[in-house]
Coordinates of C-alpha atoms in Angstrom, one line a residue:
Chain F
M193 CA 48.5 90.0 96.2
N194 CA 46.9 87.6 98.7
P195 CA 48.4 84.1 98.2
K196 CA 45.0 82.5 98.1
T197 CA 43.9 84.9 95.2
A198 CA 47.1 84.1 93.3
H199 CA 46.4 80.3 93.7
I200 CA 42.8 80.6 92.5
L201 CA 43.9 82.7 89.5
S202 CA 46.6 80.2 88.7
A203 CA 44.1 77.3 89.0
I204 CA 41.7 79.1 86.6
Y205 CA 44.6 79.7 84.2
I206 CA 45.7 76.1 84.2
G207 CA 42.1 74.9 83.6
I208 CA 41.6 77.4 80.7
S209 CA 45.0 76.6 79.1
G210 CA 44.3 72.8 79.5
I211 CA 41.0 73.1 77.6
F212 CA 42.8 75.4 75.0
C213 CA 45.6 72.8 74.5
A214 CA 43.0 70.0 73.9
F215 CA 41.2 72.0 71.3
L216 CA 44.5 73.1 69.7
Y217 CA 45.7 69.5 69.5
R218 CA 42.5 68.5 67.8
Y219 CA 42.7 71.4 65.3
N220 CA 46.4 70.6 64.5
I221 CA 45.3 67.1 63.5
E222 CA 42.6 68.6 61.3
L223 CA 45.1 71.0 59.7
N224 CA 47.5 68.2 59.0
D225 CA 44.7 66.3 57.2
L226 CA 43.9 69.4 55.1
K227 CA 47.6 69.7 54.3
K228 CA 47.6 66.2 52.9
L229 CA 44.7 67.3 50.6
N230 CA 47.2 69.8 49.1
Y231 CA 45.6 72.9 50.5
S232 CA 47.7 76.1 50.1
D233 CA 49.1 78.0 53.2
L234 CA 46.4 80.7 52.6
Q235 CA 43.6 78.2 52.5
L236 CA 44.9 76.5 55.6
L237 CA 44.9 79.7 57.5
E238 CA 41.5 80.7 56.3
A239 CA 40.0 77.3 57.0
N240 CA 37.1 77.1 59.5
N241 CA 36.5 80.8 59.6
N242 CA 40.2 81.8 60.2
A243 CA 40.4 79.4 63.2
A244 CA 44.2 79.2 62.9
I245 CA 44.6 82.9 63.4
K246 CA 42.2 82.9 66.4
Y247 CA 44.2 80.0 68.0
F248 CA 47.4 82.0 67.4
F249 CA 46.1 85.2 69.1
L250 CA 44.7 83.1 72.0
A251 CA 48.0 81.3 72.4
L252 CA 49.8 84.7 72.5
L253 CA 47.4 86.0 75.1
L254 CA 47.8 82.9 77.3
V255 CA 51.6 83.0 77.0
I256 CA 51.6 86.7 78.2
I257 CA 49.1 86.0 81.0
A258 CA 51.4 83.0 82.1
F259 CA 54.3 85.4 82.5
F260 CA 52.3 87.8 84.7
L261 CA 51.0 84.9 86.8
L262 CA 54.5 83.5 87.2
F263 CA 55.6 87.0 88.4
I264 CA 52.7 87.1 90.9
L265 CA 53.5 83.6 92.1
F266 CA 57.2 84.5 92.5
K267 CA 56.2 87.5 94.6
T268 CA 54.0 85.3 96.9
F269 CA 56.7 82.5 96.9
S270 CA 59.1 84.3 99.2
Y271 CA 56.2 85.4 101.5
D272 CA 54.9 81.8 101.8
A273 CA 58.3 80.4 102.5
D274 CA 58.5 82.6 105.6
N275 CA 54.9 82.1 106.8
N276 CA 53.2 79.0 105.6
A277 CA 54.8 75.8 104.5
K278 CA 51.6 74.4 103.0
N279 CA 51.0 77.5 100.9
F280 CA 54.7 77.4 99.8
F281 CA 54.4 73.9 98.3
K282 CA 51.1 74.9 96.7
T283 CA 52.7 77.9 95.1
L284 CA 55.7 75.8 93.9
F285 CA 53.4 73.2 92.4
L286 CA 51.2 75.8 90.6
G287 CA 54.4 77.6 89.3
I288 CA 55.7 74.3 87.8
V289 CA 52.3 73.4 86.3
I290 CA 52.1 76.9 84.7
I291 CA 55.6 76.5 83.2
L292 CA 54.6 73.1 81.8
M293 CA 51.4 74.6 80.3
L294 CA 53.5 77.4 78.8
I295 CA 55.8 74.9 77.2
L296 CA 52.9 72.8 75.9
I297 CA 51.1 75.8 74.4
I298 CA 54.3 76.9 72.6
K299 CA 55.0 73.4 71.4
L300 CA 51.4 72.9 70.1
I301 CA 51.1 76.3 68.4
S302 CA 54.6 76.3 66.7
I303 CA 53.8 73.3 64.4
P304 CA 52.0 73.9 62.1
I305 CA 50.1 77.2 62.9
L306 CA 53.1 79.4 63.7
Q307 CA 55.0 78.1 60.6
L308 CA 52.0 79.0 58.5
I309 CA 51.6 82.4 60.1
L310 CA 55.3 83.2 59.6
R311 CA 55.2 82.1 55.9
I312 CA 52.1 84.2 55.3
T313 CA 53.5 87.2 57.1
V314 CA 56.7 87.1 55.1
A315 CA 54.7 86.6 51.8
G316 CA 52.3 89.5 52.7
S317 CA 55.2 91.8 53.6
I318 CA 57.0 91.0 50.3
I319 CA 53.8 91.7 48.3
M320 CA 53.1 95.0 50.1
G321 CA 56.8 96.0 49.9
F322 CA 56.7 95.2 46.1
F323 CA 53.5 97.3 45.6
A324 CA 54.9 100.1 47.7
S325 CA 58.1 100.3 45.6
T326 CA 56.2 100.2 42.3
S327 CA 53.5 102.7 43.3
N328 CA 56.1 105.4 44.3
Chain G
M39 CA 34.3 80.1 94.4
K40 CA 31.1 82.1 93.8
K41 CA 32.0 84.3 96.8
F42 CA 35.4 84.9 95.3
F43 CA 34.0 86.0 91.9
S44 CA 31.3 88.2 93.4
K45 CA 34.0 89.9 95.7
Y46 CA 36.3 90.6 92.8
F47 CA 33.6 91.6 90.4
S48 CA 32.3 94.2 92.9
L49 CA 35.9 95.4 93.4
I50 CA 36.3 95.8 89.6
V51 CA 33.1 97.8 89.1
S52 CA 33.0 99.9 92.2
P53 CA 35.8 102.5 92.9
K54 CA 34.3 103.2 96.3
K55 CA 34.7 99.5 97.3
R56 CA 38.3 99.6 96.1
T57 CA 39.0 102.7 98.2
D58 CA 37.4 101.1 101.2
L59 CA 39.4 97.9 100.8
K60 CA 42.6 100.0 100.5
K61 CA 41.7 101.9 103.7
A62 CA 40.9 98.7 105.6
K63 CA 44.3 97.2 104.5
D64 CA 46.2 100.4 105.6
L65 CA 44.4 100.4 109.0
D66 CA 45.2 96.7 109.5
K67 CA 48.9 97.4 108.7
L68 CA 48.8 100.3 111.1
T69 CA 47.4 98.1 113.9
D70 CA 50.2 95.5 113.1
L71 CA 52.8 98.3 113.3
K72 CA 51.5 99.4 116.7
K73 CA 52.1 95.9 118.1
L74 CA 55.7 95.9 116.8
N75 CA 58.7 96.3 119.0
Y76 CA 60.3 99.8 118.5
N77 CA 63.7 98.4 117.4
T78 CA 62.0 96.0 114.9
L79 CA 60.0 99.0 113.6
I80 CA 63.1 101.0 113.0
L81 CA 65.0 98.1 111.4
E82 CA 62.1 97.3 109.0
K83 CA 61.7 101.0 108.1
N84 CA 65.4 101.2 107.3
R85 CA 65.3 98.1 105.2
L86 CA 62.3 99.5 103.2
I87 CA 64.0 102.9 102.7
A88 CA 67.2 101.1 101.6
N89 CA 65.2 99.1 99.0
D90 CA 63.5 102.2 97.8
N91 CA 66.7 103.8 96.7
S92 CA 67.4 105.7 93.5
K93 CA 68.3 102.4 91.7
R94 CA 64.6 101.4 91.6
W95 CA 63.6 104.7 90.2
L96 CA 66.4 104.4 87.6
L97 CA 65.0 100.9 86.6
T98 CA 61.5 102.4 86.3
G99 CA 63.0 105.2 84.1
I100 CA 64.8 102.6 81.9
Y101 CA 61.6 100.6 81.6
G102 CA 59.7 103.8 80.7
V103 CA 62.2 104.6 77.9
F104 CA 62.0 100.9 76.7
Y105 CA 58.2 101.1 76.8
V106 CA 58.0 104.3 74.8
S107 CA 60.4 103.0 72.1
I108 CA 58.8 99.5 71.8
V109 CA 55.2 100.9 71.7
G110 CA 56.4 103.5 69.1
L111 CA 57.9 100.8 67.0
L112 CA 54.9 98.5 67.2
S113 CA 52.4 101.3 66.5
A114 CA 54.4 102.6 63.6
T115 CA 54.8 99.1 62.0
S116 CA 51.0 98.4 62.4
F117 CA 50.2 101.8 60.9
A118 CA 52.5 101.2 58.0
Y119 CA 51.0 97.8 57.3
I120 CA 47.4 99.1 57.5
R121 CA 48.1 102.1 55.3
Q122 CA 49.9 99.9 52.7
Y123 CA 47.0 97.4 52.7
I124 CA 44.4 100.2 52.2
K125 CA 46.5 101.5 49.2
L126 CA 46.6 97.9 47.8
L127 CA 42.8 97.6 48.2
F128 CA 42.3 100.6 45.9
T129 CA 44.8 99.4 43.3
S130 CA 43.2 97.8 40.3
N131 CA 44.5 94.5 38.7
V132 CA 45.6 93.0 42.0
N133 CA 45.4 89.2 42.3
E134 CA 42.8 88.0 44.8
D135 CA 45.2 85.6 46.5
K136 CA 47.8 88.3 46.9
L137 CA 45.2 90.6 48.4
A138 CA 44.1 87.9 50.9
T139 CA 47.8 87.3 51.9
A140 CA 48.4 91.0 52.4
K141 CA 45.1 91.2 54.5
L142 CA 46.2 88.3 56.7
A143 CA 49.7 89.7 57.2
T144 CA 48.2 93.0 58.2
I145 CA 45.8 91.3 60.7
I146 CA 48.6 89.2 62.2
I147 CA 51.1 92.1 62.5
S148 CA 48.6 94.7 63.9
G149 CA 46.9 92.1 66.2
S150 CA 50.1 90.9 67.7
S151 CA 51.3 94.5 68.1
L152 CA 48.1 95.4 69.9
V153 CA 48.4 92.4 72.3
L154 CA 52.0 93.2 73.0
M155 CA 51.3 96.9 73.6
A156 CA 48.5 96.0 76.0
A157 CA 50.8 93.7 77.9
L158 CA 53.6 96.3 78.1
T159 CA 51.1 99.0 79.3
F160 CA 49.9 96.6 82.0
A161 CA 53.4 95.8 83.1
L162 CA 54.2 99.6 83.3
F163 CA 51.1 100.1 85.4
L164 CA 52.1 97.2 87.7
F165 CA 55.7 98.6 88.0
L166 CA 54.4 102.0 89.1
K167 CA 51.8 100.5 91.4
V168 CA 54.5 98.4 93.3
Q169 CA 56.6 101.6 93.7
Q170 CA 53.5 103.5 95.0
N171 CA 52.6 100.8 97.5
R172 CA 56.2 100.7 98.8
K173 CA 56.2 104.5 99.3
E174 CA 52.9 104.3 101.2
L175 CA 54.3 101.6 103.4
I176 CA 57.3 103.8 104.3
L177 CA 55.0 106.7 105.2
L178 CA 53.0 104.4 107.5
Y179 CA 56.3 103.3 109.3
E180 CA 57.3 107.0 109.6
Y181 CA 53.9 107.9 111.0
E182 CA 54.1 105.1 113.6
E183 CA 57.7 106.1 114.6
K184 CA 56.7 109.8 115.0
R185 CA 53.6 108.8 117.0
R186 CA 55.8 106.7 119.4
E187 CA 58.3 109.5 119.8
E188 CA 55.6 112.0 120.7
E189 CA 54.1 109.5 123.2
K190 CA 57.5 109.2 124.8
N191 CA 58.0 113.0 124.9
E192 CA 54.6 113.5 126.5
S193 CA 55.2 110.9 129.2

């Protein structure tokens, strides 16, 4: 891929994930407030029209896209090192920012949304497993 | 920025434009190869052939097997969850909360599986595309080498 295209795509990704992180941070505070009001895990996940699940899927998508972008930047990295010093530093900078965004997304999604999702998934699996064993 | 988006949008929608771009890139590469020194041409061709050895194809094969097994596992898990949830829906005397928990678990498992399967498919496509581009590049080098040899023989 053309290095310029890779840089523009990376910049768009950084912008989108920055906005996503800001919204996620705000929603995490909202969820913590709801937790203090003794909401159950199920109610927390279903709050605001299943917003927590939407955030989780968006975070998953952004993490996967980040890996693809890092792969593309890595491919252009060696090309830039040989041909254009300015582009090389741009690629290096964008790669580092993408890694930082990745860490931020994982950190923000893990508490409390991922914890809730894991608890609900385990509970749902146990319920379905129990019904499957009793229905056979 | 607007120019960038309109260019890529037209490339996404029009297969003709994609083919034209590919042709233009190949022609540019061919022009670059014509300017190259004969020894450099041979050296670069050899390097490309050495990189395109059976190890790469073996890796593609291993990824193919990994892809089939992971996609199989993910689709089987999602299918089992959806089937079990539908069964649960038609069972009487099920607590509302339990039903909602099972529904959320099904959505989370099948949704995550779908996203992962899409990513793995895209990676497989990318892997094969890289191999194909490398093969095309080798063919261009071979064409240029043959052309120069014919030119030498004629003179």
